[in-house]
Amino acid sequence: MTLAGLLDAALGRLDWNALPFWEMVTHPNASSIINGLIASGAAGIMVLGTLVTIWALTRHRLWGMLWRDWLTSLDHKKIGIMYVMLAFVMLARALAEASVMRTQQAVGLGGGFLSPEHFGQLFSTHGTIMIFFMAMPFLTGVINFVMPLQIGARDVAFPLLNSVSLALTAAGAALVMASLLFTPFSTGGWSGYPPFTETGYSPDVGPDYWIWAVTLSSLGTTLAGMNFAVTIYKKRAPGMTMFRMPLFCWTALCVSILMIFAMPPLTLATSMLALDRYLGFHFFTNTGGGDPMLYANMFWLFGHPEVYILILPAFGVYSEVISTLSGKKLYGYTSLALATICIAVLSFTVWVHHFFTMGQSASLNAVFGIATMLIGIPTGVKVYDWMLTLYRGRVRLGVPMIYAAGFLMLFVIGGATGIVLANPSLDYVTHNTLFLVAHFHNMLIPGLLFGMLAAYAFWFPKAFGFRLEEKWGRRAAVSWIAGFILAFFPLYGLGLLGMPRRTVAFFEPAYLPFTLIALVGAGLVLFAFGCLVAQLVVSIRERDDRRVPVGDPWDGRSLEWSIPAPAPEWNFAVLPQVETRDPFTEAKEQGRAYRSPEDYEDIEMPRNSAIGPIVGVAGFACAFGLVWYMWWLAISGALLSLGAMLARGFARDTVRIIPAAEVREAHESWLAMVRATPRIPRHEENTPANLGHAIPASQEEQS
Amino acid sequence: MGTGFSPLFSAPCFPLSHAGMRRYQLHLKGSGDRPKAGSKERCELEAAHCVSSAVQYAKWLCQWLSVTAAFLLLSGCRVESFLDPQGPVAAQQRTHFWQVTALMALVVLPVLTLTPWLLWRYRDRGGADYEPRWGFSRGWEIALWGGPALVVAALAVLLWVNTTRLDPYAPLASDANSLRVQAVGYDWKWLFLYPDLGIASVDLLAFPARRPLEIELTSATVMQSFFVPALGSQVYAMGGMSTWLHLGADAPGRFRGENSQYNGEGFHMQKFEAVAMDEAAFEGWARNAATASALDTAALDALEQKGVASDLAYALDRPSDEILFGGLPDDLFAQVMAETAKAPMAPHDMAAGR
Amino acid sequence: MNTETGRHPGLNLGSGHAEAHGEAEALVFGFWVFMMSDLVTFGLLLATYVTMLDNLASGPGPKDLFELKPVFIETLVLLTSSLTYGMAILSLKHDPGRRLRPVLAWLGLTLMLGLAFVAMEAKDLHALLAKGGAPQRSGFLSAFWALVPLHALHVSAAALWLVAIAAQIWRFGLDTPVKTALLRLGVLWHFLDVVWIAIVSVVFLGGLA
């Protein structure tokens, strides 16, 4: 075999025409040039961004630090931060894609500039990225950072598994990014319905990219869910019973259980589709006894609990934010915990509502419709409980509270449209229209995204030791709210007028005003994202003005606020003994906060490990090889992962001891600083006077 | 007011005290009497500012919406929707829709009105009652769980009644005979077969008004969804099996039909016309269609090529706005269902010799 | 009688193995949770199989393809391997001299039985192919080939893990990580038994009834 032949075989079905500019260069015409430029531009930004990052790291000699302090770290706080950073990067891309689609639809009367093929890829990557590579990493990162601190633990139950979960998710994200350069991605949407995604109708690599990216992500998520569940069950501080946990931990627990049980149906559905595509099986083909309806059932058996995985952590964040920023105990703790459990359980009983129009009997549809509406009851209870938490509180309208306020009002509207869709007879005229698209964005943006952005603003000081700048934060929050309203409320109208989803162009002039307004909204959303970037830049530049070393900038109620900011590696110098809910507020009110512990002990922390990064690279290699039929690469990646796991079994020196003396010194010097720092009342919390030491709101003198 | 600032930010909407209002105006002017950072006045100002900006945004949004509504009304654009129902199915769906909206308003409006009020009334340093330890009330629990439960119970009754009544598989209540049509979804066009009349058409569903229309659907390719918004329900069409849909039109008219389940590059162009006609006009149309040439193998092959109706018309040398066939093979619909084996197979399928 | 409180379901090592006993709680509980996600996977595959029982596409069905005798033998082999694994753990727990030989002997027997199971399955599947039962033949066969070989793959992975643990025992002796690994592998091994019983009942006995 010649060298050229060997190279050809090694590259599988990867060929020049995978490059985004190939079509425009070899077959230039108006459409291929415009679309080629957009696609190449996107690929170019990605490549440039990667190169710039590499250059910056090299220039400032940060590779060592990156490897030692971040990539191989098993610290849940660092892993959480990396998850959130991944989410923000993917959010940028998915927002860009949304903007291109919105622009196309604003000019899409009778045509437009975007080719149908390009549009098909855009809506598929937009959905896939937003769900699997923005929302899931964001919430996993927030839970990772916050939950162990709130239950008084030193780390999650399985720190190495935590690192591996992050690596798998990052590998999936990298695969989707690679599809910008080695095109195309799937055009089958984020749900990938066969037979459209079978080889017969999509013979290109697109659906394979989707299958392996989603599989990597779902594996990472299953492991993360298992990790979080065991942590909450087994690693709570002494005295912290389940009903003394902060509500965020209740939602984290229910989310983990949902992850454990909801990811397998997805892994199965995508694996079965892969078997169809790679080995000619007949699970979902039209021919040979395949059953595409089976895919719909399996995918949505995952898909519905998935949306509750997305929303429950946000509910937890709102509980924390609303009670803390109202200076008040959370109203209805037990109800909220029970409602969370109800929602989690009910989420497994409603999946058919995603395909009411597939021809099931009326009574079957009706049963699932009623089950769907039942979830509205515990959700409504939660909304009212949060409002009652505001009632007779002392509410500060900081950035997290602005998001919470937008959430409360916008989410119930989305819930109402959900009730409309839950009625099969109404679903028959709104299914697959923009009404549906508006509904789920209405749940996800004010629900999930605002919750995560609120979490970002709320816990950023704990992670990095300084507050975020308020003005840009407020601009971002208000722009998100206004942008969302303008971008999506018109879609409700369009859906009621019968405009289908996933449609690149339309022929009804009546749609035009709506798509134009939606475009303005998209612009406002981009501006909001820009405000977040500006906020971060300004905050880092002016961080000394906003340092909060005492660690309690908001007069927090739970344990994470009782430790320094940034949080030390070991979280708690001495594990706390918990006797009530809101333990830190109780301690502050009784004057017990910031006392020196009697005794310090050695602390055992896990050593760094390269297994995570190795599994990430190996996973990416395996997936990329599978997509492009580069079998040597796929097998190598799989063997490397396996080898790493087996080698880990022989590792014995996996723990390091931090001597008690070191802990004592760090902690006592911090306590000395605390005692020398003046406490501030709540109305000064956004001033430089706020060093993180709080007068409890209930003890504040208010004239 | 009106200090030259953008109207978006000039008017507080909640009543400040007279002194507060005066200070607010001076604040906007940027004058020296600026409340101190952290003072009660400053917080009041900033909160009012925030709330008022939000209100101003909302006002601007309403203005935009009214402009759009006016544009729509005045432009005479046709807007087809179940909200302007042209048949009994859509009419019932519209009624149900408004009933659900009204019930949900009971839940939603309190939240929309009370949330801003709560934020304002119980703001920090606003002087309202403060109960930091109040976290439970049995009365409230009963109301909070009970209220939504009652609303959901009412909705559940409406749901059950409407879902069973609007089952796409259930024939419409009518004295008149129904017209039987079989629909086959292709990439990217619809073939409508009239087995009792021995005719067929592409992307044109002609049917008599005021008579039930009974449609049996399948797909020759991937999952599709048959939808005529003005007449009501949609239903999926899938390969290897059939689904059913019953619709009707109250009066003659032309209605837009579409596919709502994405099936590739021509998806956005897979539109058709549903035309309700008087009995006499329909018979005339059917007679005319019967004179067209038959749906033979060449035509079937052309149908299976990827393309829209105009591509098909070109291939068959027909006028593109009316592709009619005057003869059908027996059992064509059943053949299509059995023959989704005609769909392209993966290379390994073919190599395995099936 | 053992009056100690167990920290997790199944055999607990007890205070005689203080360090391993303490560490096992979170590790074994976590592994159970992971097995529960696997249970969902196998449950769904069984449900898929049942759904696709009629999708023969004019091809061979259960009665044409399945034979009960090899399945019976395989069942005996797999269940016996679970017994020998249990003996391995018991000797780990109760051996006063902490000798390696009984543990390694029982583990070796388990491995041989497990590998025998996989080999027999492979032979069965080969025979199936010869009878025209390829997975590409029909939806029914696709469902069968997803379910039963996945189980065999799990058994193979468990066997590989067993070999890895044996290598660790050779290197480190019976230290804490090895003990907790053995406890977790035990959960997997017995879980695969349960799944096999379900497969035999639904696929083979159900198919031939």
mmCIF file of N, CA, C and O in Angstrom, chain A residues 47-108:
data_model
loop_
_atom_site.group_PDB
_atom_site.id
_atom_site.type_symbol
_atom_site.label_atom_id
_atom_site.label_comp_id
_atom_site.label_asym_id
_atom_site.label_seq_id
_atom_site.Cartn_x
_atom_site.Cartn_y
_atom_site.Cartn_z
ATOM 1 N N VAL A 47 -11.141 28.493 15.667
ATOM 2 C CA VAL A 47 -9.721 28.187 15.543
ATOM 3 C C VAL A 47 -8.878 29.316 16.118
ATOM 4 O O VAL A 47 -7.936 29.102 16.886
ATOM 5 N N LEU A 48 -9.269 30.553 15.779
ATOM 6 C CA LEU A 48 -8.530 31.708 16.281
ATOM 7 C C LEU A 48 -8.570 31.761 17.800
ATOM 8 O O LEU A 48 -7.546 31.996 18.464
ATOM 9 N N GLY A 49 -9.758 31.526 18.349
ATOM 10 C CA GLY A 49 -9.894 31.546 19.808
ATOM 11 C C GLY A 49 -8.988 30.521 20.463
ATOM 12 O O GLY A 49 -8.328 30.796 21.472
ATOM 13 N N THR A 50 -8.963 29.337 19.865
ATOM 14 C CA THR A 50 -8.104 28.286 20.412
ATOM 15 C C THR A 50 -6.637 28.718 20.339
ATOM 16 O O THR A 50 -5.882 28.578 21.310
ATOM 17 N N LEU A 51 -6.238 29.230 19.186
ATOM 18 C CA LEU A 51 -4.836 29.621 19.014
ATOM 19 C C LEU A 51 -4.456 30.740 19.966
ATOM 20 O O LEU A 51 -3.380 30.720 20.569
ATOM 21 N N VAL A 52 -5.352 31.727 20.092
ATOM 22 C CA VAL A 52 -5.060 32.847 20.993
ATOM 23 C C VAL A 52 -4.906 32.360 22.422
ATOM 24 O O VAL A 52 -3.998 32.786 23.149
ATOM 25 N N THR A 53 -5.789 31.435 22.818
ATOM 26 C CA THR A 53 -5.679 30.890 24.173
ATOM 27 C C THR A 53 -4.347 30.188 24.362
ATOM 28 O O THR A 53 -3.665 30.382 25.374
ATOM 29 N N ILE A 54 -3.980 29.373 23.370
ATOM 30 C CA ILE A 54 -2.706 28.650 23.474
ATOM 31 C C ILE A 54 -1.554 29.636 23.551
ATOM 32 O O ILE A 54 -0.630 29.508 24.371
ATOM 33 N N TRP A 55 -1.604 30.654 22.694
ATOM 34 C CA TRP A 55 -0.541 31.655 22.688
ATOM 35 C C TRP A 55 -0.458 32.365 24.039
ATOM 36 O O TRP A 55 0.631 32.544 24.597
ATOM 37 N N ALA A 56 -1.615 32.771 24.571
ATOM 38 C CA ALA A 56 -1.616 33.503 25.843
ATOM 39 C C ALA A 56 -1.055 32.640 26.956
ATOM 40 O O ALA A 56 -0.271 33.096 27.790
ATOM 41 N N LEU A 57 -1.452 31.376 26.969
ATOM 42 C CA LEU A 57 -0.946 30.485 28.018
ATOM 43 C C LEU A 57 0.559 30.308 27.897
ATOM 44 O O LEU A 57 1.274 30.233 28.906
ATOM 45 N N THR A 58 1.028 30.214 26.654
ATOM 46 C CA THR A 58 2.465 30.031 26.461
ATOM 47 C C THR A 58 3.221 31.281 26.850
ATOM 48 O O THR A 58 4.233 31.222 27.563
ATOM 49 N N ARG A 59 2.703 32.424 26.400
ATOM 50 C CA ARG A 59 3.371 33.697 26.659
ATOM 51 C C ARG A 59 3.536 33.963 28.146
ATOM 52 O O ARG A 59 4.548 34.438 28.610
ATOM 53 N N HIS A 60 2.464 33.648 28.906
ATOM 54 C CA HIS A 60 2.523 33.941 30.338
ATOM 55 C C HIS A 60 2.953 32.743 31.149
ATOM 56 O O HIS A 60 2.854 32.752 32.375
ATOM 57 N N ARG A 61 3.419 31.692 30.453
ATOM 58 C CA ARG A 61 3.941 30.489 31.105
ATOM 59 C C ARG A 61 2.957 29.921 32.099
ATOM 60 O O ARG A 61 3.304 29.666 33.255
ATOM 61 N N LEU A 62 1.745 29.726 31.640
ATOM 62 C CA LEU A 62 0.716 29.278 32.555
ATOM 63 C C LEU A 62 0.366 27.805 32.390
ATOM 64 O O LEU A 62 -0.517 27.305 33.061
ATOM 65 N N TRP A 63 1.061 27.100 31.506
ATOM 66 C CA TRP A 63 0.694 25.705 31.277
ATOM 67 C C TRP A 63 0.835 24.872 32.539
ATOM 68 O O TRP A 63 -0.025 24.051 32.863
ATOM 69 N N GLY A 64 1.953 25.101 33.229
ATOM 70 C CA GLY A 64 2.177 24.336 34.456
ATOM 71 C C GLY A 64 1.070 24.573 35.454
ATOM 72 O O GLY A 64 0.490 23.636 36.023
ATOM 73 N N MET A 65 0.742 25.868 35.636
ATOM 74 C CA MET A 65 -0.302 26.224 36.594
ATOM 75 C C MET A 65 -1.631 25.625 36.175
ATOM 76 O O MET A 65 -2.383 25.078 36.974
ATOM 77 N N LEU A 66 -1.900 25.714 34.845
ATOM 78 C CA LEU A 66 -3.161 25.175 34.335
ATOM 79 C C LEU A 66 -3.255 23.679 34.638
ATOM 80 O O LEU A 66 -4.278 23.189 35.113
ATOM 81 N N TRP A 67 -2.175 22.957 34.384
ATOM 82 C CA TRP A 67 -2.199 21.514 34.606
ATOM 83 C C TRP A 67 -2.287 21.203 36.103
ATOM 84 O O TRP A 67 -3.100 20.398 36.532
ATOM 85 N N ARG A 68 -1.456 21.831 36.899
ATOM 86 C CA ARG A 68 -1.375 21.489 38.318
ATOM 87 C C ARG A 68 -2.599 21.952 39.090
ATOM 88 O O ARG A 68 -3.132 21.239 39.910
ATOM 89 N N ASP A 69 -2.985 23.213 38.866
ATOM 90 C CA ASP A 69 -4.014 23.783 39.732
ATOM 91 C C ASP A 69 -5.427 23.580 39.223
ATOM 92 O O ASP A 69 -6.375 23.762 39.969
ATOM 93 N N TRP A 70 -5.583 23.247 37.954
ATOM 94 C CA TRP A 70 -6.930 23.161 37.413
ATOM 95 C C TRP A 70 -7.248 21.823 36.778
ATOM 96 O O TRP A 70 -8.160 21.121 37.216
ATOM 97 N N LEU A 71 -6.502 21.451 35.722
ATOM 98 C CA LEU A 71 -6.945 20.285 34.956
ATOM 99 C C LEU A 71 -6.834 18.981 35.728
ATOM 100 O O LEU A 71 -7.639 18.076 35.544
ATOM 101 N N THR A 72 -5.792 18.880 36.587
ATOM 102 C CA THR A 72 -5.650 17.628 37.325
ATOM 103 C C THR A 72 -6.191 17.743 38.745
ATOM 104 O O THR A 72 -6.072 16.808 39.532
ATOM 105 N N SER A 73 -6.790 18.896 39.056
ATOM 106 C CA SER A 73 -7.300 19.082 40.408
ATOM 107 C C SER A 73 -8.547 18.251 40.603
ATOM 108 O O SER A 73 -9.370 18.119 39.693
ATOM 109 N N LEU A 74 -8.697 17.691 41.804
ATOM 110 C CA LEU A 74 -9.908 16.943 42.117
ATOM 111 C C LEU A 74 -10.786 17.747 43.080
ATOM 112 O O LEU A 74 -11.723 17.222 43.659
ATOM 113 N N ASP A 75 -10.476 19.031 43.220
ATOM 114 C CA ASP A 75 -11.226 19.893 44.128
ATOM 115 C C ASP A 75 -12.581 20.218 43.497
ATOM 116 O O ASP A 75 -12.648 20.742 42.387
ATOM 117 N N HIS A 76 -13.658 19.929 44.217
ATOM 118 C CA HIS A 76 -14.988 20.131 43.639
ATOM 119 C C HIS A 76 -15.220 21.593 43.258
ATOM 120 O O HIS A 76 -15.961 21.887 42.323
ATOM 121 N N LYS A 77 -14.558 22.505 43.962
ATOM 122 C CA LYS A 77 -14.768 23.926 43.666
ATOM 123 C C LYS A 77 -14.159 24.271 42.314
ATOM 124 O O LYS A 77 -14.762 24.974 41.499
ATOM 125 N N LYS A 78 -12.948 23.748 42.085
ATOM 126 C CA LYS A 78 -12.292 24.028 40.803
ATOM 127 C C LYS A 78 -13.042 23.358 39.664
ATOM 128 O O LYS A 78 -13.242 23.927 38.599
ATOM 129 N N ILE A 79 -13.452 22.123 39.899
ATOM 130 C CA ILE A 79 -14.186 21.408 38.856
ATOM 131 C C ILE A 79 -15.485 22.143 38.558
ATOM 132 O O ILE A 79 -15.879 22.299 37.396
ATOM 133 N N GLY A 80 -16.149 22.615 39.586
ATOM 134 C CA GLY A 80 -17.383 23.377 39.389
ATOM 135 C C GLY A 80 -17.142 24.622 38.561
ATOM 136 O O GLY A 80 -17.897 24.939 37.640
ATOM 137 N N ILE A 81 -16.062 25.340 38.875
ATOM 138 C CA ILE A 81 -15.754 26.558 38.128
ATOM 139 C C ILE A 81 -15.472 26.226 36.660
ATOM 140 O O ILE A 81 -15.940 26.912 35.745
ATOM 141 N N MET A 82 -14.737 25.136 36.427
ATOM 142 C CA MET A 82 -14.431 24.772 35.032
ATOM 143 C C MET A 82 -15.697 24.403 34.267
ATOM 144 O O MET A 82 -15.843 24.750 33.085
ATOM 145 N N TYR A 83 -16.634 23.707 34.924
ATOM 146 C CA TYR A 83 -17.915 23.398 34.290
ATOM 147 C C TYR A 83 -18.607 24.692 33.864
ATOM 148 O O TYR A 83 -19.117 24.816 32.748
ATOM 149 N N VAL A 84 -18.633 25.681 34.769
ATOM 150 C CA VAL A 84 -19.340 26.928 34.460
ATOM 151 C C VAL A 84 -18.632 27.680 33.339
ATOM 152 O O VAL A 84 -19.280 28.257 32.458
ATOM 153 N N MET A 85 -17.306 27.640 33.347
ATOM 154 C CA MET A 85 -16.585 28.305 32.258
ATOM 155 C C MET A 85 -16.904 27.661 30.915
ATOM 156 O O MET A 85 -17.144 28.353 29.916
ATOM 157 N N LEU A 86 -16.953 26.323 30.891
ATOM 158 C CA LEU A 86 -17.341 25.624 29.663
ATOM 159 C C LEU A 86 -18.725 26.084 29.215
ATOM 160 O O LEU A 86 -18.952 26.374 28.034
ATOM 161 N N ALA A 87 -19.634 26.197 30.182
ATOM 162 C CA ALA A 87 -21.000 26.601 29.852
ATOM 163 C C ALA A 87 -21.029 27.980 29.212
ATOM 164 O O ALA A 87 -21.738 28.209 28.230
ATOM 165 N N PHE A 88 -20.254 28.918 29.750
ATOM 166 C CA PHE A 88 -20.270 30.264 29.195
ATOM 167 C C PHE A 88 -19.724 30.305 27.781
ATOM 168 O O PHE A 88 -20.248 31.003 26.906
ATOM 169 N N VAL A 89 -18.668 29.530 27.527
ATOM 170 C CA VAL A 89 -18.108 29.508 26.165
ATOM 171 C C VAL A 89 -19.141 28.952 25.190
ATOM 172 O O VAL A 89 -19.384 29.507 24.110
ATOM 173 N N MET A 90 -19.797 27.854 25.572
ATOM 174 C CA MET A 90 -20.781 27.250 24.675
ATOM 175 C C MET A 90 -22.010 28.143 24.542
ATOM 176 O O MET A 90 -22.647 28.162 23.491
ATOM 177 N N LEU A 91 -22.331 28.899 25.599
ATOM 178 C CA LEU A 91 -23.453 29.834 25.515
ATOM 179 C C LEU A 91 -23.174 30.872 24.449
ATOM 180 O O LEU A 91 -24.067 31.210 23.652
ATOM 181 N N ALA A 92 -21.933 31.356 24.400
ATOM 182 C CA ALA A 92 -21.589 32.342 23.388
ATOM 183 C C ALA A 92 -21.855 31.790 21.991
ATOM 184 O O ALA A 92 -22.462 32.455 21.141
ATOM 185 N N ARG A 93 -21.401 30.563 21.752
ATOM 186 C CA ARG A 93 -21.611 30.006 20.416
ATOM 187 C C ARG A 93 -23.090 29.822 20.113
ATOM 188 O O ARG A 93 -23.571 30.175 19.030
ATOM 189 N N ALA A 94 -23.827 29.239 21.043
ATOM 190 C CA ALA A 94 -25.233 28.952 20.777
ATOM 191 C C ALA A 94 -26.041 30.236 20.600
ATOM 192 O O ALA A 94 -26.996 30.267 19.816
ATOM 193 N N LEU A 95 -25.681 31.311 21.324
ATOM 194 C CA LEU A 95 -26.362 32.591 21.130
ATOM 195 C C LEU A 95 -26.069 33.148 19.741
ATOM 196 O O LEU A 95 -26.953 33.705 19.087
ATOM 197 N N ALA A 96 -24.811 32.982 19.296
ATOM 198 C CA ALA A 96 -24.471 33.441 17.952
ATOM 199 C C ALA A 96 -25.318 32.709 16.919
ATOM 200 O O ALA A 96 -25.865 33.313 15.986
ATOM 201 N N GLU A 97 -25.450 31.401 17.114
ATOM 202 C CA GLU A 97 -26.260 30.620 16.168
ATOM 203 C C GLU A 97 -27.707 31.077 16.182
ATOM 204 O O GLU A 97 -28.349 31.204 15.131
ATOM 205 N N ALA A 98 -28.221 31.337 17.390
ATOM 206 C CA ALA A 98 -29.596 31.802 17.486
ATOM 207 C C ALA A 98 -29.767 33.125 16.751
ATOM 208 O O ALA A 98 -30.774 33.346 16.070
ATOM 209 N N SER A 99 -28.773 33.993 16.880
ATOM 210 C CA SER A 99 -28.869 35.297 16.226
ATOM 211 C C SER A 99 -28.881 35.149 14.715
ATOM 212 O O SER A 99 -29.627 35.848 14.022
ATOM 213 N N VAL A 100 -28.068 34.237 14.204
ATOM 214 C CA VAL A 100 -28.069 34.031 12.749
ATOM 215 C C VAL A 100 -29.445 33.523 12.302
ATOM 216 O O VAL A 100 -29.999 33.990 11.303
ATOM 217 N N MET A 101 -30.012 32.601 13.073
ATOM 218 C CA MET A 101 -31.325 32.073 12.695
ATOM 219 C C MET A 101 -32.399 33.152 12.775
ATOM 220 O O MET A 101 -33.269 33.251 11.911
ATOM 221 N N ARG A 102 -32.349 33.964 13.827
ATOM 222 C CA ARG A 102 -33.328 35.041 13.986
ATOM 223 C C ARG A 102 -33.192 36.025 12.833
ATOM 224 O O ARG A 102 -34.195 36.513 12.311
ATOM 225 N N THR A 103 -31.969 36.321 12.448
ATOM 226 C CA THR A 103 -31.761 37.255 11.341
ATOM 227 C C THR A 103 -32.331 36.671 10.052
ATOM 228 O O THR A 103 -33.021 37.353 9.300
ATOM 229 N N GLN A 104 -32.066 35.410 9.826
ATOM 230 C CA GLN A 104 -32.589 34.766 8.620
ATOM 231 C C GLN A 104 -34.113 34.823 8.617
ATOM 232 O O GLN A 104 -34.731 35.120 7.600
ATOM 233 N N GLN A 105 -34.741 34.548 9.777
ATOM 234 C CA GLN A 105 -36.198 34.551 9.784
ATOM 235 C C GLN A 105 -36.759 35.952 9.657
ATOM 236 O O GLN A 105 -37.885 36.123 9.208
ATOM 237 N N ALA A 106 -35.983 36.947 10.082
ATOM 238 C CA ALA A 106 -36.477 38.313 9.915
ATOM 239 C C ALA A 106 -36.503 38.709 8.443
ATOM 240 O O ALA A 106 -37.292 39.559 8.041
ATOM 241 N N VAL A 107 -35.631 38.113 7.649
ATOM 242 C CA VAL A 107 -35.630 38.416 6.221
ATOM 243 C C VAL A 107 -36.099 37.227 5.409
ATOM 244 O O VAL A 107 -35.913 37.178 4.196
ATOM 245 N N GLY A 108 -36.722 36.286 6.075
ATOM 246 C CA GLY A 108 -36.994 35.004 5.430
ATOM 247 C C GLY A 108 -38.282 34.928 4.647
ATOM 248 O O GLY A 108 -38.696 33.837 4.271
#
